[in-house]
Tab-separated table of C-alpha atoms in Angstrom:
chain	number	residue	atom	x	y	z
A	72	UNK	CA	-0.011	0.045	-0.162
A	73	UNK	CA	1.689	3.242	-1.243
A	74	UNK	CA	1.267	6.433	1.017
A	75	UNK	CA	1.509	9.922	-0.269
A	76	UNK	CA	2.380	12.071	2.768
A	77	UNK	CA	2.484	15.309	0.571
A	78	UNK	CA	-1.161	16.242	1.333
A	79	UNK	CA	-0.605	15.965	5.393
A	80	UNK	CA	2.416	18.449	5.037
A	81	UNK	CA	0.339	20.872	2.815
A	82	UNK	CA	-2.497	20.816	5.296
A	83	UNK	CA	-0.021	21.701	8.211
A	84	UNK	CA	1.588	24.492	6.136
A	85	UNK	CA	-2.036	25.801	5.288
A	86	UNK	CA	-3.086	25.650	8.958
A	87	UNK	CA	-0.043	27.381	10.231
A	88	UNK	CA	-0.077	30.147	7.694
A	89	UNK	CA	-3.927	30.697	8.392
A	90	UNK	CA	-3.463	30.725	12.067
A	91	UNK	CA	-0.527	33.091	11.914
A	92	UNK	CA	-2.632	35.544	9.715
A	93	UNK	CA	-5.710	35.158	11.764
A	94	UNK	CA	-4.118	36.082	14.827
A	95	UNK	CA	-2.841	39.223	13.325
A	96	UNK	CA	-6.380	40.026	11.768
A	97	UNK	CA	-8.470	38.581	14.477
A	98	UNK	CA	-6.836	40.326	17.346
A	99	UNK	CA	-7.616	43.888	16.548
A	100	UNK	CA	-11.047	42.767	15.324
A	101	UNK	CA	-11.891	41.133	18.414
A	102	UNK	CA	-10.542	43.934	20.449
A	103	UNK	CA	-12.651	46.517	18.498
A	104	UNK	CA	-15.722	44.302	19.020
A	105	UNK	CA	-15.161	44.027	22.528
A	106	UNK	CA	-14.762	47.703	23.104
A	107	UNK	CA	-17.048	49.307	20.656
A	108	UNK	CA	-20.592	50.728	20.920
A	109	UNK	CA	-21.037	51.363	17.354
A	110	UNK	CA	-24.070	50.493	15.572
A	111	UNK	CA	-22.106	48.211	13.285
A	112	UNK	CA	-21.009	45.851	16.122
A	113	UNK	CA	-23.852	43.507	15.787
A	114	UNK	CA	-24.037	43.169	12.015
A	115	UNK	CA	-20.121	42.805	11.840
A	116	UNK	CA	-19.984	40.257	14.584
A	117	UNK	CA	-23.005	38.399	12.486
A	118	UNK	CA	-20.816	38.407	9.326
A	119	UNK	CA	-17.933	36.933	11.132
A	120	UNK	CA	-20.106	34.090	12.628
A	121	UNK	CA	-21.601	33.157	9.060
A	122	UNK	CA	-19.106	30.438	8.330
A	123	UNK	CA	-20.322	28.625	11.619
A	124	UNK	CA	-23.793	28.230	10.206
A	125	UNK	CA	-23.225	28.106	6.374
A	126	UNK	CA	-22.452	25.101	4.656
A	127	UNK	CA	-18.789	25.413	3.570
A	128	UNK	CA	-19.742	24.590	-0.125
A	129	UNK	CA	-21.820	27.850	0.011
A	130	UNK	CA	-18.808	29.831	0.970
A	131	UNK	CA	-16.609	27.777	-1.544
A	132	UNK	CA	-18.924	28.333	-4.290
A	133	UNK	CA	-19.153	32.164	-3.682
A	134	UNK	CA	-15.463	32.399	-3.395
A	135	UNK	CA	-14.879	30.635	-6.505
A	136	UNK	CA	-17.197	33.264	-8.299
A	137	UNK	CA	-16.032	36.209	-6.352
A	138	UNK	CA	-12.219	35.588	-6.843
A	139	UNK	CA	-12.555	34.024	-10.362
A	140	UNK	CA	-11.670	36.323	-13.513
A	141	UNK	CA	-15.296	37.225	-13.789
A	142	UNK	CA	-15.625	38.082	-10.106
A	143	UNK	CA	-15.087	41.549	-8.361
A	144	UNK	CA	-12.061	40.428	-6.421
A	145	UNK	CA	-10.684	38.528	-9.538
A	146	UNK	CA	-10.926	41.405	-11.863
A	147	UNK	CA	-9.237	43.636	-9.119
A	148	UNK	CA	-6.317	41.257	-9.034
A	149	UNK	CA	-5.851	41.002	-12.598
A	150	UNK	CA	-5.825	44.843	-12.887
A	151	UNK	CA	-3.107	44.760	-10.362
A	152	UNK	CA	-1.398	42.411	-12.774
A	153	UNK	CA	-1.703	39.332	-10.513
A	154	UNK	CA	-2.997	36.028	-11.051
A	155	UNK	CA	-6.485	34.815	-9.895
A	156	UNK	CA	-6.610	33.070	-6.605
A	157	UNK	CA	-8.655	29.947	-7.069
A	158	UNK	CA	-6.503	26.708	-7.718
A	159	UNK	CA	-3.359	28.200	-5.717
A	160	UNK	CA	-2.091	27.915	-2.225
A	161	UNK	CA	-2.572	31.577	-1.685
A	162	UNK	CA	-6.253	31.182	-2.606
A	163	UNK	CA	-6.573	28.320	-0.083
A	164	UNK	CA	-5.270	30.619	2.694
A	165	UNK	CA	-7.612	33.544	1.643
A	166	UNK	CA	-10.376	31.141	1.907
A	167	UNK	CA	-9.506	29.511	5.164
A	168	UNK	CA	-9.088	33.035	6.774
A	169	UNK	CA	-12.680	33.649	6.004
A	170	UNK	CA	-13.696	30.063	7.043
A	171	UNK	CA	-11.763	29.976	10.204
A	172	UNK	CA	-12.191	33.586	11.329
A	173	UNK	CA	-15.046	33.172	14.022
A	174	UNK	CA	-12.792	30.448	15.660
A	175	UNK	CA	-10.201	33.234	16.322
A	176	UNK	CA	-12.453	36.032	16.815
A	177	UNK	CA	-15.066	34.676	19.310
A	178	UNK	CA	-12.790	33.226	21.913
A	179	UNK	CA	-10.683	36.341	21.768
A	180	UNK	CA	-13.719	38.777	22.148
A	181	UNK	CA	-15.163	36.902	25.061
A	182	UNK	CA	-11.832	36.980	26.609
A	183	UNK	CA	-11.453	40.638	26.228
A	184	UNK	CA	-14.926	41.260	27.347
A	185	UNK	CA	-14.450	39.286	30.539
A	186	UNK	CA	-11.419	41.383	31.652
A	187	UNK	CA	-13.766	44.344	32.478
A	188	UNK	CA	-12.544	47.894	32.654
A	189	UNK	CA	-10.395	47.721	35.794
A	190	UNK	CA	-7.056	46.496	34.561
A	191	UNK	CA	-7.350	49.052	31.710
A	192	UNK	CA	-7.860	51.851	34.063
A	193	UNK	CA	-5.109	51.017	36.255
A	194	UNK	CA	-3.021	50.660	33.495
A	195	UNK	CA	-3.918	54.173	32.184
A	196	UNK	CA	-3.488	55.967	35.647
A	197	UNK	CA	0.328	54.400	35.335
A	198	UNK	CA	0.432	56.366	32.208
A	199	UNK	CA	0.958	53.221	29.938
A	200	UNK	CA	0.171	53.942	26.288
A	201	UNK	CA	-2.822	51.988	24.678
A	202	UNK	CA	-0.519	49.802	22.743
A	203	UNK	CA	1.671	49.192	25.995
A	204	UNK	CA	-1.423	48.403	27.975
A	205	UNK	CA	-2.653	45.935	25.431
A	206	UNK	CA	0.696	43.933	25.024
A	207	UNK	CA	1.469	43.977	28.932
A	208	UNK	CA	-1.860	43.686	30.424
A	209	UNK	CA	-4.416	42.597	28.095
A	210	UNK	CA	-2.584	39.784	26.417
A	211	UNK	CA	-1.409	38.075	29.576
A	212	UNK	CA	-4.651	38.226	30.997
A	213	UNK	CA	-6.727	36.975	28.025
A	214	UNK	CA	-4.248	33.988	27.255
A	215	UNK	CA	-6.865	31.508	27.652
A	216	UNK	CA	-8.562	33.303	24.812
A	217	UNK	CA	-5.501	33.268	22.711
A	218	UNK	CA	-4.875	29.767	23.380
A	219	UNK	CA	-8.330	28.553	22.476
A	220	UNK	CA	-8.446	30.850	19.447
A	221	UNK	CA	-5.005	29.545	18.102
A	222	UNK	CA	-5.780	25.873	18.757
A	223	UNK	CA	-9.396	25.893	17.212
A	224	UNK	CA	-8.245	27.790	14.178
A	225	UNK	CA	-5.348	25.464	13.550
A	226	UNK	CA	-7.463	22.410	13.901
A	227	UNK	CA	-10.495	23.777	12.082
A	228	UNK	CA	-8.268	24.604	8.882
A	229	UNK	CA	-6.638	20.988	9.030
A	230	UNK	CA	-10.461	19.824	8.923
A	231	UNK	CA	-11.514	22.101	6.071
A	232	UNK	CA	-12.905	20.344	3.274
A	233	UNK	CA	-16.035	21.882	1.437
A	234	UNK	CA	-14.364	25.142	0.746
A	235	UNK	CA	-11.126	23.774	-0.557
A	236	UNK	CA	-13.053	21.079	-2.822
A	237	UNK	CA	-14.872	23.919	-4.348
A	238	UNK	CA	-12.001	26.318	-5.016
A	239	UNK	CA	-8.728	24.186	-4.824
A	240	UNK	CA	-8.876	22.194	-8.197
A	241	UNK	CA	-6.863	19.337	-6.455
A	242	UNK	CA	-3.565	20.090	-7.496
A	243	UNK	CA	-0.931	17.931	-5.924
A	244	UNK	CA	1.532	20.168	-3.780
A	245	UNK	CA	-0.331	23.104	-4.197
A	246	UNK	CA	-4.045	22.660	-3.271
A	247	UNK	CA	-4.549	18.898	-2.501
A	248	UNK	CA	-4.644	18.843	1.156
A	249	UNK	CA	-5.264	16.047	3.508
A	250	UNK	CA	-9.043	16.147	3.600
A	251	UNK	CA	-9.259	16.007	-0.246
A	252	UNK	CA	-6.751	13.166	-0.183
A	253	UNK	CA	-8.925	11.247	2.008
A	254	UNK	CA	-12.148	11.769	-0.033
A	255	UNK	CA	-10.022	10.766	-3.124
A	256	UNK	CA	-9.038	7.587	-1.395
A	257	UNK	CA	-12.513	6.560	-0.582
A	258	UNK	CA	-13.851	7.376	-4.001
A	259	UNK	CA	-11.103	5.321	-5.280
A	260	UNK	CA	-12.125	2.551	-3.048
A	261	UNK	CA	-8.746	2.551	-1.566
A	262	UNK	CA	-10.238	2.202	1.962
A	263	UNK	CA	-6.859	1.221	3.566
A	264	UNK	CA	-5.121	4.566	2.728
A	265	UNK	CA	-8.440	6.364	3.583
A	266	UNK	CA	-8.260	4.567	7.078
A	267	UNK	CA	-4.665	5.444	7.762
A	268	UNK	CA	-5.386	9.299	7.040
A	269	UNK	CA	-8.737	9.321	8.860
A	270	UNK	CA	-7.787	7.570	11.933
A	271	UNK	CA	-4.787	10.071	12.034
A	272	UNK	CA	-7.260	12.881	11.823
A	273	UNK	CA	-9.217	11.544	14.733
A	274	UNK	CA	-6.700	11.105	16.666
A	275	UNK	CA	-4.842	14.356	15.992
A	276	UNK	CA	-8.126	16.155	16.838
A	277	UNK	CA	-8.665	14.431	19.934
A	278	UNK	CA	-5.269	15.175	21.281
A	279	UNK	CA	-5.488	18.641	20.280
A	280	UNK	CA	-8.766	19.327	22.078
A	281	UNK	CA	-7.853	17.371	25.169
A	282	UNK	CA	-4.489	19.545	25.490
A	283	UNK	CA	-6.586	22.701	25.114
A	284	UNK	CA	-9.080	21.602	27.838
A	285	UNK	CA	-6.242	20.575	30.091
A	286	UNK	CA	-4.151	23.995	29.651
A	287	UNK	CA	-7.346	26.129	30.085
A	288	UNK	CA	-8.014	24.186	33.238
A	289	UNK	CA	-4.647	24.663	34.501
A	290	UNK	CA	-4.928	28.424	33.881
A	291	UNK	CA	-8.386	28.631	35.551
A	292	UNK	CA	-7.023	26.849	38.780
A	293	UNK	CA	-4.113	29.091	38.969
A	294	UNK	CA	-5.954	32.082	38.751
A	295	UNK	CA	-8.520	31.076	41.463
B	204	UNK	CA	-32.099	10.625	-15.700
B	205	UNK	CA	-35.262	12.697	-14.665
B	206	UNK	CA	-36.566	12.079	-18.192
B	207	UNK	CA	-36.023	8.438	-18.137
B	208	UNK	CA	-37.639	8.088	-14.581
B	209	UNK	CA	-40.731	10.188	-15.433
B	210	UNK	CA	-41.514	8.340	-18.840
B	211	UNK	CA	-41.082	5.048	-16.958
B	212	UNK	CA	-43.395	6.052	-14.241
B	213	UNK	CA	-45.823	7.072	-16.802
B	214	UNK	CA	-45.663	3.878	-18.867
B	215	UNK	CA	-45.599	1.522	-15.907
B	216	UNK	CA	-47.434	3.156	-13.163
B	217	UNK	CA	-44.688	2.266	-10.755
B	218	UNK	CA	-43.080	4.991	-8.720
B	219	UNK	CA	-39.383	5.426	-8.514
B	220	UNK	CA	-37.443	7.017	-5.871
B	221	UNK	CA	-33.936	8.070	-6.849
B	222	UNK	CA	-30.827	8.664	-4.769
B	223	UNK	CA	-28.069	10.543	-6.655
B	224	UNK	CA	-24.400	10.635	-5.724
B	225	UNK	CA	-21.121	9.938	-7.148
B	226	UNK	CA	-20.703	6.172	-8.329
B	227	UNK	CA	-17.832	5.826	-5.596
B	228	UNK	CA	-20.220	6.720	-2.757
B	229	UNK	CA	-22.925	4.834	-3.962
B	230	UNK	CA	-20.693	1.784	-4.183
B	231	UNK	CA	-19.673	2.238	-0.543
B	232	UNK	CA	-23.295	2.729	0.481
B	233	UNK	CA	-24.402	-0.480	-1.456
B	234	UNK	CA	-21.638	-2.535	0.281
B	235	UNK	CA	-22.791	-1.336	3.462
B	236	UNK	CA	-26.409	-2.430	2.874
B	237	UNK	CA	-28.071	0.521	1.468
B	238	UNK	CA	-31.380	-0.267	0.305
B	239	UNK	CA	-31.373	0.120	-3.554
B	240	UNK	CA	-32.831	-1.914	-5.962
B	241	UNK	CA	-31.084	-0.759	-9.063
B	242	UNK	CA	-27.688	0.896	-9.454
B	243	UNK	CA	-27.052	2.980	-12.345
B	244	UNK	CA	-23.451	3.628	-12.256
B	245	UNK	CA	-21.542	6.400	-14.215
B	246	UNK	CA	-18.765	3.773	-14.892
B	247	UNK	CA	-18.243	0.011	-15.400
B	248	UNK	CA	-15.795	-0.484	-12.718
B	249	UNK	CA	-18.206	-0.223	-9.575
B	250	UNK	CA	-20.727	-2.514	-11.281
B	251	UNK	CA	-18.171	-5.272	-12.011
B	252	UNK	CA	-16.883	-4.982	-8.509
B	253	UNK	CA	-20.338	-5.316	-6.934
B	254	UNK	CA	-20.663	-8.375	-9.304
B	255	UNK	CA	-17.485	-9.936	-8.123
B	256	UNK	CA	-18.780	-9.241	-4.587
B	257	UNK	CA	-21.778	-11.145	-5.116
B	258	UNK	CA	-24.038	-8.288	-4.414
B	259	UNK	CA	-26.025	-8.179	-7.745
B	260	UNK	CA	-28.257	-10.631	-9.734
B	261	UNK	CA	-25.573	-12.405	-11.896
B	262	UNK	CA	-25.312	-11.952	-15.766
B	263	UNK	CA	-27.694	-8.828	-15.568
B	264	UNK	CA	-24.883	-6.141	-15.741
B	265	UNK	CA	-25.645	-4.091	-18.771
B	266	UNK	CA	-24.271	-0.791	-20.447
B	267	UNK	CA	-27.219	1.644	-20.628
B	268	UNK	CA	-25.299	4.459	-21.964
B	269	UNK	CA	-21.850	5.424	-23.284
B	270	UNK	CA	-20.596	8.940	-22.285
B	271	UNK	CA	-18.790	11.210	-24.997
B	272	UNK	CA	-15.829	13.389	-24.181
B	273	UNK	CA	-15.556	16.873	-25.590
B	274	UNK	CA	-13.101	19.774	-25.142
B	275	UNK	CA	-14.820	23.047	-24.426
B	276	UNK	CA	-12.994	26.424	-24.790
B	277	UNK	CA	-15.248	29.342	-24.065
B	278	UNK	CA	-12.911	31.808	-25.662
B	279	UNK	CA	-12.500	29.834	-29.119
B	280	UNK	CA	-14.487	30.493	-32.299
B	281	UNK	CA	-14.056	27.019	-33.736
B	282	UNK	CA	-13.133	23.359	-32.818
B	283	UNK	CA	-9.761	23.799	-34.504
B	284	UNK	CA	-9.094	26.859	-32.366
B	285	UNK	CA	-10.028	25.016	-29.194
B	286	UNK	CA	-7.716	21.887	-30.018
B	287	UNK	CA	-4.833	24.539	-30.887
B	288	UNK	CA	-5.293	26.138	-27.566
B	289	UNK	CA	-4.924	22.857	-25.746
B	290	UNK	CA	-1.694	21.677	-28.001
B	291	UNK	CA	0.007	25.224	-27.630
B	292	UNK	CA	-0.747	25.499	-23.887
B	293	UNK	CA	-2.723	28.535	-24.461
B	294	UNK	CA	-4.491	28.694	-21.010
B	295	UNK	CA	-4.047	29.467	-17.514
B	296	UNK	CA	-5.844	26.457	-16.241
B	297	UNK	CA	-7.046	23.215	-18.031
B	298	UNK	CA	-9.979	21.612	-16.245
B	299	UNK	CA	-11.022	17.897	-16.145
B	300	UNK	CA	-12.524	15.397	-13.754
B	301	UNK	CA	-10.333	13.706	-11.484
B	302	UNK	CA	-8.600	10.812	-13.771
B	303	UNK	CA	-8.282	8.488	-10.829
B	304	UNK	CA	-12.004	8.531	-9.569
B	305	UNK	CA	-13.917	9.823	-12.656
B	306	UNK	CA	-14.058	8.063	-16.078
B	307	UNK	CA	-14.444	11.209	-18.128
B	308	UNK	CA	-11.178	12.197	-16.205
B	309	UNK	CA	-9.579	9.052	-17.215
B	310	UNK	CA	-10.537	9.629	-20.784
B	311	UNK	CA	-9.203	13.200	-20.738
B	312	UNK	CA	-5.808	11.841	-19.466
B	313	UNK	CA	-5.866	9.267	-22.321
B	314	UNK	CA	-6.210	12.342	-24.747
B	315	UNK	CA	-3.466	14.270	-22.994
B	316	UNK	CA	-1.151	11.403	-23.378
B	317	UNK	CA	-2.063	10.728	-26.936
B	318	UNK	CA	-0.716	14.298	-27.468
B	319	UNK	CA	2.267	13.893	-25.271
B	320	UNK	CA	0.967	16.553	-22.907
B	321	UNK	CA	0.090	14.698	-19.931
B	322	UNK	CA	3.150	15.746	-17.888
B	323	UNK	CA	3.665	19.182	-19.427
B	324	UNK	CA	0.552	20.781	-18.052
B	325	UNK	CA	0.393	19.096	-14.655
B	326	UNK	CA	0.590	22.094	-12.463
B	327	UNK	CA	-1.915	23.876	-14.460
B	328	UNK	CA	-4.483	21.073	-14.606
B	329	UNK	CA	-7.387	21.328	-12.175
B	330	UNK	CA	-9.161	18.174	-11.315
B	331	UNK	CA	-13.008	18.375	-10.360
B	332	UNK	CA	-14.154	15.615	-8.183
B	333	UNK	CA	-16.392	14.730	-11.208
B	334	UNK	CA	-17.290	16.190	-14.424
B	335	UNK	CA	-19.974	18.266	-13.044
B	336	UNK	CA	-17.197	20.192	-11.182
B	337	UNK	CA	-14.916	20.109	-14.193
B	338	UNK	CA	-17.638	21.944	-15.999
B	339	UNK	CA	-18.306	24.416	-13.180
B	340	UNK	CA	-14.457	25.440	-13.277
B	341	UNK	CA	-14.989	26.288	-17.037
B	342	UNK	CA	-18.185	27.779	-16.695
B	343	UNK	CA	-17.155	30.185	-13.765
B	344	UNK	CA	-14.203	31.400	-16.059
B	345	UNK	CA	-11.729	29.934	-13.635
B	346	UNK	CA	-10.372	27.486	-16.310
B	347	UNK	CA	-10.187	28.564	-19.982
B	348	UNK	CA	-10.279	25.092	-21.263
B	349	UNK	CA	-12.038	21.808	-20.002
B	350	UNK	CA	-12.705	18.336	-20.823
B	351	UNK	CA	-16.225	17.794	-20.046
B	352	UNK	CA	-19.247	15.563	-21.012
B	353	UNK	CA	-21.066	15.906	-24.491
B	354	UNK	CA	-24.339	15.547	-22.358
B	355	UNK	CA	-23.435	18.837	-20.165
B	356	UNK	CA	-22.968	20.734	-23.541
B	357	UNK	CA	-26.487	19.231	-24.864
B	358	UNK	CA	-27.897	20.399	-21.563
B	359	UNK	CA	-26.543	23.819	-21.757
B	360	UNK	CA	-28.041	24.214	-25.065
B	361	UNK	CA	-27.807	27.573	-26.910
B	362	UNK	CA	-26.414	29.480	-23.822
B	363	UNK	CA	-23.010	27.862	-24.333
B	364	UNK	CA	-20.143	30.194	-24.981
B	365	UNK	CA	-17.140	29.490	-27.251
B	366	UNK	CA	-16.389	26.251	-29.066
B	367	UNK	CA	-16.553	22.681	-28.724
B	368	UNK	CA	-13.908	20.039	-29.911
B	369	UNK	CA	-15.496	16.509	-30.110
B	370	UNK	CA	-12.722	13.945	-29.067
B	371	UNK	CA	-12.661	11.350	-31.796
B	372	UNK	CA	-14.025	8.227	-30.306
B	373	UNK	CA	-10.731	6.170	-30.854
B	374	UNK	CA	-8.766	8.673	-28.713
B	375	UNK	CA	-10.079	7.106	-25.416
B	376	UNK	CA	-11.577	4.062	-24.097
B	377	UNK	CA	-15.304	4.032	-24.381
B	378	UNK	CA	-16.981	5.508	-21.196
B	379	UNK	CA	-19.403	2.867	-20.594
B	380	UNK	CA	-21.835	3.337	-17.896
B	381	UNK	CA	-23.346	0.219	-16.492
B	382	UNK	CA	-26.508	-0.768	-14.402
B	383	UNK	CA	-26.696	-3.722	-12.092
B	384	UNK	CA	-29.700	-5.266	-10.294
B	385	UNK	CA	-28.955	-5.674	-6.699
B	386	UNK	CA	-29.682	-9.020	-5.110
B	387	UNK	CA	-32.159	-7.633	-2.543
B	388	UNK	CA	-34.561	-6.875	-5.406
B	389	UNK	CA	-34.034	-10.193	-7.293
B	390	UNK	CA	-37.533	-11.015	-8.802
B	391	UNK	CA	-39.072	-7.698	-7.804
B	392	UNK	CA	-41.431	-7.053	-10.395
B	393	UNK	CA	-40.874	-3.005	-10.526
B	394	UNK	CA	-37.155	-3.656	-10.746
B	395	UNK	CA	-37.471	-5.727	-13.349
B	396	UNK	CA	-39.750	-3.568	-15.214
B	397	UNK	CA	-37.266	-0.682	-14.737
B	398	UNK	CA	-34.632	-2.835	-16.328
B	399	UNK	CA	-36.513	-3.928	-19.318
B	400	UNK	CA	-37.337	-0.093	-19.689
B	401	UNK	CA	-33.755	0.984	-19.803
B	402	UNK	CA	-33.164	-1.474	-22.501
B	403	UNK	CA	-36.136	-0.267	-24.457
B	404	UNK	CA	-35.998	1.739	-27.782
B	405	UNK	CA	-37.895	4.734	-26.074
B	406	UNK	CA	-35.182	4.806	-23.381
B	407	UNK	CA	-32.286	4.636	-25.815
B	408	UNK	CA	-33.797	7.591	-27.610
B	409	UNK	CA	-33.826	9.672	-24.473
B	410	UNK	CA	-30.455	8.523	-23.773
B	411	UNK	CA	-28.821	9.442	-27.244
B	412	UNK	CA	-30.917	12.843	-27.246
B	413	UNK	CA	-29.298	13.780	-23.931
B	414	UNK	CA	-25.844	13.487	-25.732
B	415	UNK	CA	-24.648	9.864	-25.006
B	416	UNK	CA	-24.273	6.998	-27.461
B	417	UNK	CA	-26.782	4.372	-26.596
B	418	UNK	CA	-26.052	0.622	-26.531
B	419	UNK	CA	-27.362	-2.195	-24.803
B	420	UNK	CA	-25.656	-5.130	-25.383
B	421	UNK	CA	-26.122	-7.369	-22.323
B	422	UNK	CA	-23.267	-7.726	-19.994
B	423	UNK	CA	-20.359	-6.035	-21.527
B	424	UNK	CA	-16.774	-6.790	-21.628
B	425	UNK	CA	-14.113	-5.082	-19.741
B	426	UNK	CA	-14.842	-1.441	-20.782
B	427	UNK	CA	-13.387	1.228	-18.679
B	428	UNK	CA	-14.815	3.491	-16.434
B	429	UNK	CA	-16.633	6.682	-16.363
B	430	UNK	CA	-18.809	9.164	-14.269
B	431	UNK	CA	-22.053	10.505	-14.972
B	432	UNK	CA	-22.904	12.241	-11.860
B	433	UNK	CA	-25.533	13.909	-9.823
């Protein structure tokens, strides 16, 4: 039985890049949501949460149209002299950012909201700049939120299927990720290979979640 | 497929309930006891496997349609131009069904190999999970060329953009789509009526009009696979 491990590495790479970018995008977004009283707060929170309730094929279908040469984003990319995103690794990263956004933003927003105003006020009386306050007060206190966000984003991106099926094009080494490889094995009736990869996914997901729960539990106990 | 079912229902008075999925998924469901009476596969491979597993009524496997492969180039004005686009690599992406799981994909790869192009465009070949997705990649403009099913072109009608190159039949192994009668339905009058209907001239007419070659020699040899799809 011949095993091809490239899809496994590709999934790990996709999940790492996506999680890193989501940390950079999700943190300010979650902070804004936790602090704002803007009228747009609820609509924006609802848009971010859409991937939680939409079938991923819906998201994938619209991304294919939007990012394609006839879509608004695709036409913009072409005007800039860039290639369109479907069927590329970069395209998968963009899609995964949308797809996993709520998994980063929601835990962070909860963590930020639970801080209350006191730590911020104390920092302000010590004349800390807002950025300084954020890095040395908010981030350490919101650590469980960060851990949860990072772990869930990573695991969720590893498990992504429908969106990638719609916009990936199944190119080995470029867009053929783990979940797609499993799907192909099943369709080819290669149940042995499918079992190895699937059992690996189940084990991986279980270990990830277990670690997450233990870590957050330890932090809770320590903060008591 | 809907046309076949509704004509059969009208003629026979039986009610048919259909479950559409890819041949690979249906195969997996059947081997795990799914309650189907007749399985119309988009290929010949899965029905043959079911026969080997002893899950179907023996010697009843037959080809109900033969799929035809075409090359679709929405930007071309003639079949020759479409073919030239392929041979010269004049595209960003070429779309086809996944050759490993879909017969139309396997046929497309045979054509590419014949032209000596199978390796050259590997990184620019996108593979749909089935021929429906191969079509969709071209239709959405993301691929400029695609190997699709003649039946899809027929279904699109006049709204289709560009040109079609009909791949000569001797360029690829015939895409035989076979039907089998599952053992649980052996002797079932409605199932038997449906099998008879599929082999009838009126069913053949519908199949040919839909863009397939009709043929129903009983239990066909080792012809290769294809995918019809959903």
